[in-house]
mmCIF file of C-alpha atoms in Angstrom:
data_model
loop_
_atom_site.group_PDB
_atom_site.id
_atom_site.type_symbol
_atom_site.label_atom_id
_atom_site.label_comp_id
_atom_site.label_asym_id
_atom_site.label_seq_id
_atom_site.Cartn_x
_atom_site.Cartn_y
_atom_site.Cartn_z
ATOM 1 C CA GLN A 1 27.231 9.276 -0.438
ATOM 2 C CA VAL A 2 24.600 6.555 -0.093
ATOM 3 C CA THR A 3 25.382 3.641 2.189
ATOM 4 C CA LEU A 4 23.304 0.830 3.647
ATOM 5 C CA ARG A 5 24.257 -1.664 6.315
ATOM 6 C CA GLU A 6 22.396 -4.756 7.461
ATOM 7 C CA SER A 7 22.508 -5.914 11.058
ATOM 8 C CA GLY A 8 20.998 -8.822 12.904
ATOM 9 C CA PRO A 9 21.771 -12.271 14.244
ATOM 10 C CA ALA A 10 24.096 -14.516 12.300
ATOM 11 C CA LEU A 11 22.446 -17.628 13.700
ATOM 12 C CA VAL A 12 18.807 -18.357 14.461
ATOM 13 C CA LYS A 13 17.090 -21.561 15.483
ATOM 14 C CA PRO A 14 14.268 -23.170 13.521
ATOM 15 C CA THR A 15 10.838 -21.712 14.328
ATOM 16 C CA GLN A 16 12.376 -18.503 15.689
ATOM 17 C CA THR A 17 11.641 -15.052 14.316
ATOM 18 C CA LEU A 18 14.404 -13.229 12.481
ATOM 19 C CA THR A 19 14.684 -9.468 12.850
ATOM 20 C CA LEU A 20 17.005 -7.612 10.508
ATOM 21 C CA THR A 21 17.717 -3.905 10.550
ATOM 22 C CA CYS A 22 18.887 -1.848 7.607
ATOM 23 C CA THR A 23 20.574 1.396 8.631
ATOM 24 C CA PHE A 24 21.168 3.782 5.795
ATOM 25 C CA SER A 25 22.606 7.209 5.094
ATOM 26 C CA GLY A 26 22.821 9.598 2.174
ATOM 27 C CA PHE A 27 19.086 9.675 1.493
ATOM 28 C CA SER A 28 15.806 9.940 3.346
ATOM 29 C CA LEU A 29 12.865 7.591 3.155
ATOM 30 C CA SER A 30 10.601 10.565 3.627
ATOM 31 C CA THR A 31 11.702 11.866 0.205
ATOM 32 C CA SER A 32 9.344 10.978 -2.609
ATOM 33 C CA GLU A 33 10.446 8.248 -4.999
ATOM 34 C CA MET A 34 12.708 6.589 -2.450
ATOM 35 C CA CYS A 35 12.181 2.991 -1.381
ATOM 36 C CA VAL A 36 14.092 0.326 0.504
ATOM 37 C CA THR A 37 13.944 -3.348 -0.326
ATOM 38 C CA TRP A 38 15.161 -6.644 1.089
ATOM 39 C CA ILE A 39 16.599 -9.349 -1.129
ATOM 40 C CA ARG A 40 18.156 -12.637 -0.105
ATOM 41 C CA GLN A 41 20.491 -15.149 -1.667
ATOM 42 C CA PRO A 42 20.967 -18.704 -0.392
ATOM 43 C CA PRO A 43 24.547 -19.934 -0.704
ATOM 44 C CA GLY A 44 25.342 -20.625 -4.343
ATOM 45 C CA LYS A 45 21.836 -19.759 -5.480
ATOM 46 C CA ALA A 46 19.957 -16.924 -7.123
ATOM 47 C CA LEU A 47 18.688 -13.647 -5.772
ATOM 48 C CA GLU A 48 15.200 -13.683 -4.301
ATOM 49 C CA TRP A 49 13.210 -10.495 -3.769
ATOM 50 C CA LEU A 50 11.478 -10.368 -0.372
ATOM 51 C CA ALA A 51 9.838 -7.042 0.417
ATOM 52 C CA ARG A 52 9.781 -3.327 -0.266
ATOM 53 C CA ILE A 53 8.703 -0.225 1.604
ATOM 54 C CA ASP A 54 8.151 3.114 -0.091
ATOM 55 C CA TRP A 55 8.477 6.727 0.970
ATOM 56 C CA ASP A 56 4.703 6.909 1.399
ATOM 57 C CA ASP A 57 4.710 3.780 3.595
ATOM 58 C CA ASP A 58 3.313 1.516 0.891
ATOM 59 C CA LYS A 59 4.529 -2.019 1.498
ATOM 60 C CA PHE A 60 4.902 -4.962 -0.852
ATOM 61 C CA TYR A 61 5.784 -8.582 -0.122
ATOM 62 C CA SER A 62 6.843 -11.653 -2.016
ATOM 63 C CA THR A 63 3.740 -13.725 -2.633
ATOM 64 C CA SER A 64 5.388 -16.911 -1.426
ATOM 65 C CA LEU A 65 6.614 -15.355 1.837
ATOM 66 C CA LYS A 66 4.073 -12.653 2.620
ATOM 67 C CA THR A 67 2.507 -14.506 5.528
ATOM 68 C CA ARG A 68 5.895 -14.566 7.269
ATOM 69 C CA LEU A 69 7.267 -11.110 6.470
ATOM 70 C CA THR A 70 6.762 -7.676 7.956
ATOM 71 C CA ILE A 71 8.620 -4.585 6.795
ATOM 72 C CA SER A 72 8.584 -1.249 8.590
ATOM 73 C CA LYS A 73 10.498 2.002 8.628
ATOM 74 C CA ASP A 74 11.688 4.525 11.172
ATOM 75 C CA THR A 75 12.340 7.632 9.139
ATOM 76 C CA SER A 76 13.830 9.538 12.064
ATOM 77 C CA LYS A 77 16.465 6.837 12.557
ATOM 78 C CA ASN A 78 17.013 6.125 8.851
ATOM 79 C CA GLN A 79 16.215 2.483 9.458
ATOM 80 C CA VAL A 80 14.113 -0.220 7.865
ATOM 81 C CA VAL A 81 13.312 -3.384 9.761
ATOM 82 C CA LEU A 82 12.372 -6.745 8.285
ATOM 83 C CA THR A 83 10.959 -9.536 10.403
ATOM 84 C CA MET A 84 10.545 -13.085 9.169
ATOM 85 C CA THR A 85 8.693 -15.566 11.332
ATOM 86 C CA ASN A 86 8.985 -19.317 11.647
ATOM 87 C CA MET A 87 12.525 -19.566 10.315
ATOM 88 C CA ASP A 88 13.619 -22.809 8.668
ATOM 89 C CA PRO A 89 17.004 -24.099 7.511
ATOM 90 C CA VAL A 90 15.968 -23.347 3.902
ATOM 91 C CA ASP A 91 15.939 -19.676 4.903
ATOM 92 C CA THR A 92 19.708 -19.761 5.353
ATOM 93 C CA ALA A 93 20.943 -16.993 3.072
ATOM 94 C CA THR A 94 22.736 -13.717 2.742
ATOM 95 C CA TYR A 95 20.168 -10.995 3.296
ATOM 96 C CA TYR A 96 20.678 -7.712 1.500
ATOM 97 C CA CYS A 97 18.956 -4.416 1.983
ATOM 98 C CA ALA A 98 19.086 -1.999 -0.910
ATOM 99 C CA ARG A 99 17.799 1.362 -2.017
ATOM 100 C CA ILE A 100 15.284 1.614 -4.805
ATOM 101 C CA LEU A 101 15.015 4.859 -6.680
ATOM 102 C CA LEU A 102 11.946 5.611 -8.739
ATOM 103 C CA TYR A 103 14.039 7.229 -11.465
ATOM 104 C CA ARG A 104 12.318 9.879 -13.591
ATOM 105 C CA SER A 105 9.068 8.793 -11.964
ATOM 106 C CA ARG A 106 9.099 5.697 -14.108
ATOM 107 C CA TRP A 107 11.933 3.256 -13.520
ATOM 108 C CA TYR A 108 12.342 1.412 -10.239
ATOM 109 C CA ILE A 109 16.068 0.775 -10.031
ATOM 110 C CA VAL A 110 17.974 -0.928 -7.215
ATOM 111 C CA ASP A 111 20.954 1.373 -7.279
ATOM 112 C CA TYR A 112 22.674 0.937 -3.903
ATOM 113 C CA TRP A 113 23.114 -2.248 -1.922
ATOM 114 C CA GLY A 114 24.371 -3.127 1.520
ATOM 115 C CA GLN A 115 27.172 -5.645 1.844
ATOM 116 C CA GLY A 116 24.725 -8.305 3.011
ATOM 117 C CA THR A 117 24.521 -10.332 6.195
ATOM 118 C CA LEU A 118 24.650 -14.114 6.303
ATOM 119 C CA VAL A 119 21.918 -15.670 8.397
ATOM 120 C CA THR A 120 22.190 -19.357 9.197
ATOM 121 C CA VAL A 121 19.191 -21.277 10.476
ATOM 122 C CA SER A 122 20.235 -24.257 12.528
ATOM 123 C CA SER A 123 19.471 -25.867 15.826
ATOM 124 C CA ASP B 1 3.543 -13.372 -10.029
ATOM 125 C CA ILE B 2 5.675 -12.646 -13.054
ATOM 126 C CA GLN B 3 8.240 -15.379 -13.603
ATOM 127 C CA MET B 4 11.617 -14.638 -15.144
ATOM 128 C CA THR B 5 13.796 -17.133 -16.976
ATOM 129 C CA GLN B 6 17.310 -16.741 -18.343
ATOM 130 C CA SER B 7 19.385 -18.609 -20.850
ATOM 131 C CA PRO B 8 21.895 -19.984 -20.817
ATOM 132 C CA SER B 9 22.363 -20.757 -17.130
ATOM 133 C CA SER B 10 26.092 -20.618 -17.661
ATOM 134 C CA LEU B 11 28.531 -20.032 -20.463
ATOM 135 C CA SER B 12 32.230 -20.154 -21.039
ATOM 136 C CA ALA B 13 33.869 -17.349 -22.946
ATOM 137 C CA SER B 14 37.220 -15.758 -23.592
ATOM 138 C CA VAL B 15 38.490 -12.227 -23.248
ATOM 139 C CA GLY B 16 37.428 -10.287 -26.307
ATOM 140 C CA ASP B 17 34.373 -12.433 -27.010
ATOM 141 C CA ARG B 18 30.913 -11.047 -27.654
ATOM 142 C CA VAL B 19 28.472 -12.484 -25.111
ATOM 143 C CA THR B 20 24.686 -12.500 -25.287
ATOM 144 C CA ILE B 21 22.375 -13.428 -22.410
ATOM 145 C CA THR B 22 18.638 -13.796 -22.833
ATOM 146 C CA CYS B 23 15.889 -13.094 -20.303
ATOM 147 C CA ARG B 24 12.227 -13.935 -20.757
ATOM 148 C CA ALA B 25 9.222 -12.811 -18.724
ATOM 149 C CA SER B 26 6.076 -14.887 -18.243
ATOM 150 C CA GLN B 27 3.965 -11.928 -19.380
ATOM 151 C CA SER B 28 4.602 -8.607 -21.021
ATOM 152 C CA ILE B 29 6.609 -6.245 -18.851
ATOM 153 C CA THR B 30 7.026 -3.650 -21.622
ATOM 154 C CA THR B 31 10.516 -2.301 -20.857
ATOM 155 C CA TYR B 32 10.500 -2.579 -17.059
ATOM 156 C CA LEU B 33 13.574 -4.785 -17.045
ATOM 157 C CA ASN B 34 16.856 -4.279 -15.219
ATOM 158 C CA TRP B 35 20.152 -6.157 -15.451
ATOM 159 C CA TYR B 36 22.622 -6.665 -12.603
ATOM 160 C CA GLN B 37 26.129 -8.042 -12.395
ATOM 161 C CA GLN B 38 27.243 -9.931 -9.309
ATOM 162 C CA LYS B 39 30.801 -10.951 -8.588
ATOM 163 C CA ALA B 40 31.603 -13.661 -6.100
ATOM 164 C CA GLY B 41 31.088 -12.577 -2.506
ATOM 165 C CA LYS B 42 29.801 -9.149 -3.496
ATOM 166 C CA ALA B 43 26.448 -7.424 -3.726
ATOM 167 C CA PRO B 44 24.954 -7.055 -7.204
ATOM 168 C CA ASN B 45 25.602 -3.946 -9.269
ATOM 169 C CA LEU B 46 23.066 -2.320 -11.590
ATOM 170 C CA LEU B 47 24.117 -2.340 -15.244
ATOM 171 C CA ILE B 48 21.021 -1.588 -17.309
ATOM 172 C CA TYR B 49 17.583 -0.201 -16.447
ATOM 173 C CA GLY B 50 14.502 0.252 -18.561
ATOM 174 C CA ALA B 51 15.701 -2.634 -20.740
ATOM 175 C CA SER B 52 18.248 -0.536 -22.630
ATOM 176 C CA SER B 53 19.452 2.433 -20.558
ATOM 177 C CA LEU B 54 23.015 2.217 -19.311
ATOM 178 C CA GLN B 55 23.438 3.027 -15.636
ATOM 179 C CA SER B 56 25.889 5.833 -14.948
ATOM 180 C CA GLY B 57 29.466 4.617 -14.706
ATOM 181 C CA VAL B 58 28.855 1.323 -16.491
ATOM 182 C CA PRO B 59 31.147 0.685 -19.469
ATOM 183 C CA SER B 60 29.615 1.094 -22.896
ATOM 184 C CA ARG B 61 30.496 -2.481 -23.860
ATOM 185 C CA PHE B 62 27.346 -3.449 -21.945
ATOM 186 C CA SER B 63 24.054 -2.977 -23.745
ATOM 187 C CA GLY B 64 20.485 -4.141 -23.361
ATOM 188 C CA SER B 65 17.584 -4.546 -25.720
ATOM 189 C CA GLY B 66 14.104 -5.956 -25.927
ATOM 190 C CA SER B 67 10.549 -5.256 -24.902
ATOM 191 C CA GLY B 68 7.441 -7.181 -24.014
ATOM 192 C CA THR B 69 8.627 -10.596 -22.878
ATOM 193 C CA ASP B 70 12.048 -11.061 -24.484
ATOM 194 C CA PHE B 71 15.211 -9.225 -23.529
ATOM 195 C CA THR B 72 18.920 -9.434 -24.218
ATOM 196 C CA LEU B 73 22.057 -8.322 -22.431
ATOM 197 C CA THR B 74 25.079 -8.057 -24.685
ATOM 198 C CA ILE B 75 28.688 -7.627 -23.688
ATOM 199 C CA THR B 76 30.896 -6.700 -26.614
ATOM 200 C CA SER B 77 34.563 -7.563 -26.184
ATOM 201 C CA LEU B 78 34.436 -9.347 -22.818
ATOM 202 C CA GLN B 79 36.979 -8.096 -20.302
ATOM 203 C CA PRO B 80 38.570 -10.038 -17.412
ATOM 204 C CA GLU B 81 36.501 -8.090 -14.882
ATOM 205 C CA ASP B 82 33.258 -9.143 -16.610
ATOM 206 C CA PHE B 83 33.457 -12.732 -15.448
ATOM 207 C CA ALA B 84 30.522 -12.803 -13.057
ATOM 208 C CA THR B 85 26.879 -13.824 -12.724
ATOM 209 C CA TYR B 86 24.237 -11.720 -14.425
ATOM 210 C CA TYR B 87 20.628 -11.367 -13.298
ATOM 211 C CA CYS B 88 17.615 -9.812 -14.921
ATOM 212 C CA GLN B 89 14.845 -8.334 -12.763
ATOM 213 C CA GLN B 90 11.385 -7.050 -13.624
ATOM 214 C CA SER B 91 9.869 -3.961 -12.043
ATOM 215 C CA TYR B 92 6.631 -3.964 -14.036
ATOM 216 C CA SER B 93 4.868 -5.497 -11.076
ATOM 217 C CA SER B 94 5.180 -4.061 -7.594
ATOM 218 C CA LEU B 95 6.271 -7.568 -6.640
ATOM 219 C CA PHE B 96 9.719 -7.645 -8.137
ATOM 220 C CA THR B 97 11.206 -10.890 -9.387
ATOM 221 C CA PHE B 98 14.684 -11.877 -10.485
ATOM 222 C CA GLY B 99 15.779 -14.342 -13.091
ATOM 223 C CA PRO B 100 17.810 -17.390 -12.048
ATOM 224 C CA GLY B 101 21.078 -15.902 -13.233
ATOM 225 C CA THR B 102 23.663 -16.582 -15.933
ATOM 226 C CA LYS B 103 27.209 -17.340 -14.871
ATOM 227 C CA VAL B 104 29.882 -16.184 -17.276
ATOM 228 C CA ASP B 105 33.230 -17.838 -16.769
ATOM 229 C CA ILE B 106 36.351 -18.714 -18.643
#
């Protein structure tokens, strides 16, 4: 059974750095064709893809946010960490981590999601 | 980056209706297009991958079609549990992008 759970602060101040941890079970990020991604959703708005880390440690970032994001993995702990620097009130959102499966070596599908964690940026 | 658009942004429908949602990519993504359903307060759920392949466990009233830049999600005979927001997402580029969503309500 695949599960993912996001953890981190519910409230951060402007200019601070946000650190979110995704703890997962039911799969290993050392297994080929497994990836973990972060996606966020401001209240009442659309999904926004942020970053992805693959089984081979390849990393990909949203063009608009890449200067602020860092994604890393700890395979032994089954964790993926996302840091976002210089937080602003517009970054207030629910942050989701999710598993990506490279299905049949062709299709990247986001097949399991965490429940999400709401992060509010306010002084 | 590849930009995704959807139309309409919202629609009203009734139980039993046939619903069609369109997604367009800013460049060809062949068939690297996924569809997700999101209900209020919940994480999204994968419906369709590869533009037309039904994810396991998803009812057959959902179907997808298209290739290149233009794609369609169709729900035949809308059910009460289908009232939700639907998002398309491209995986042609390593930098994934989502569409802005289509809200389906009564």
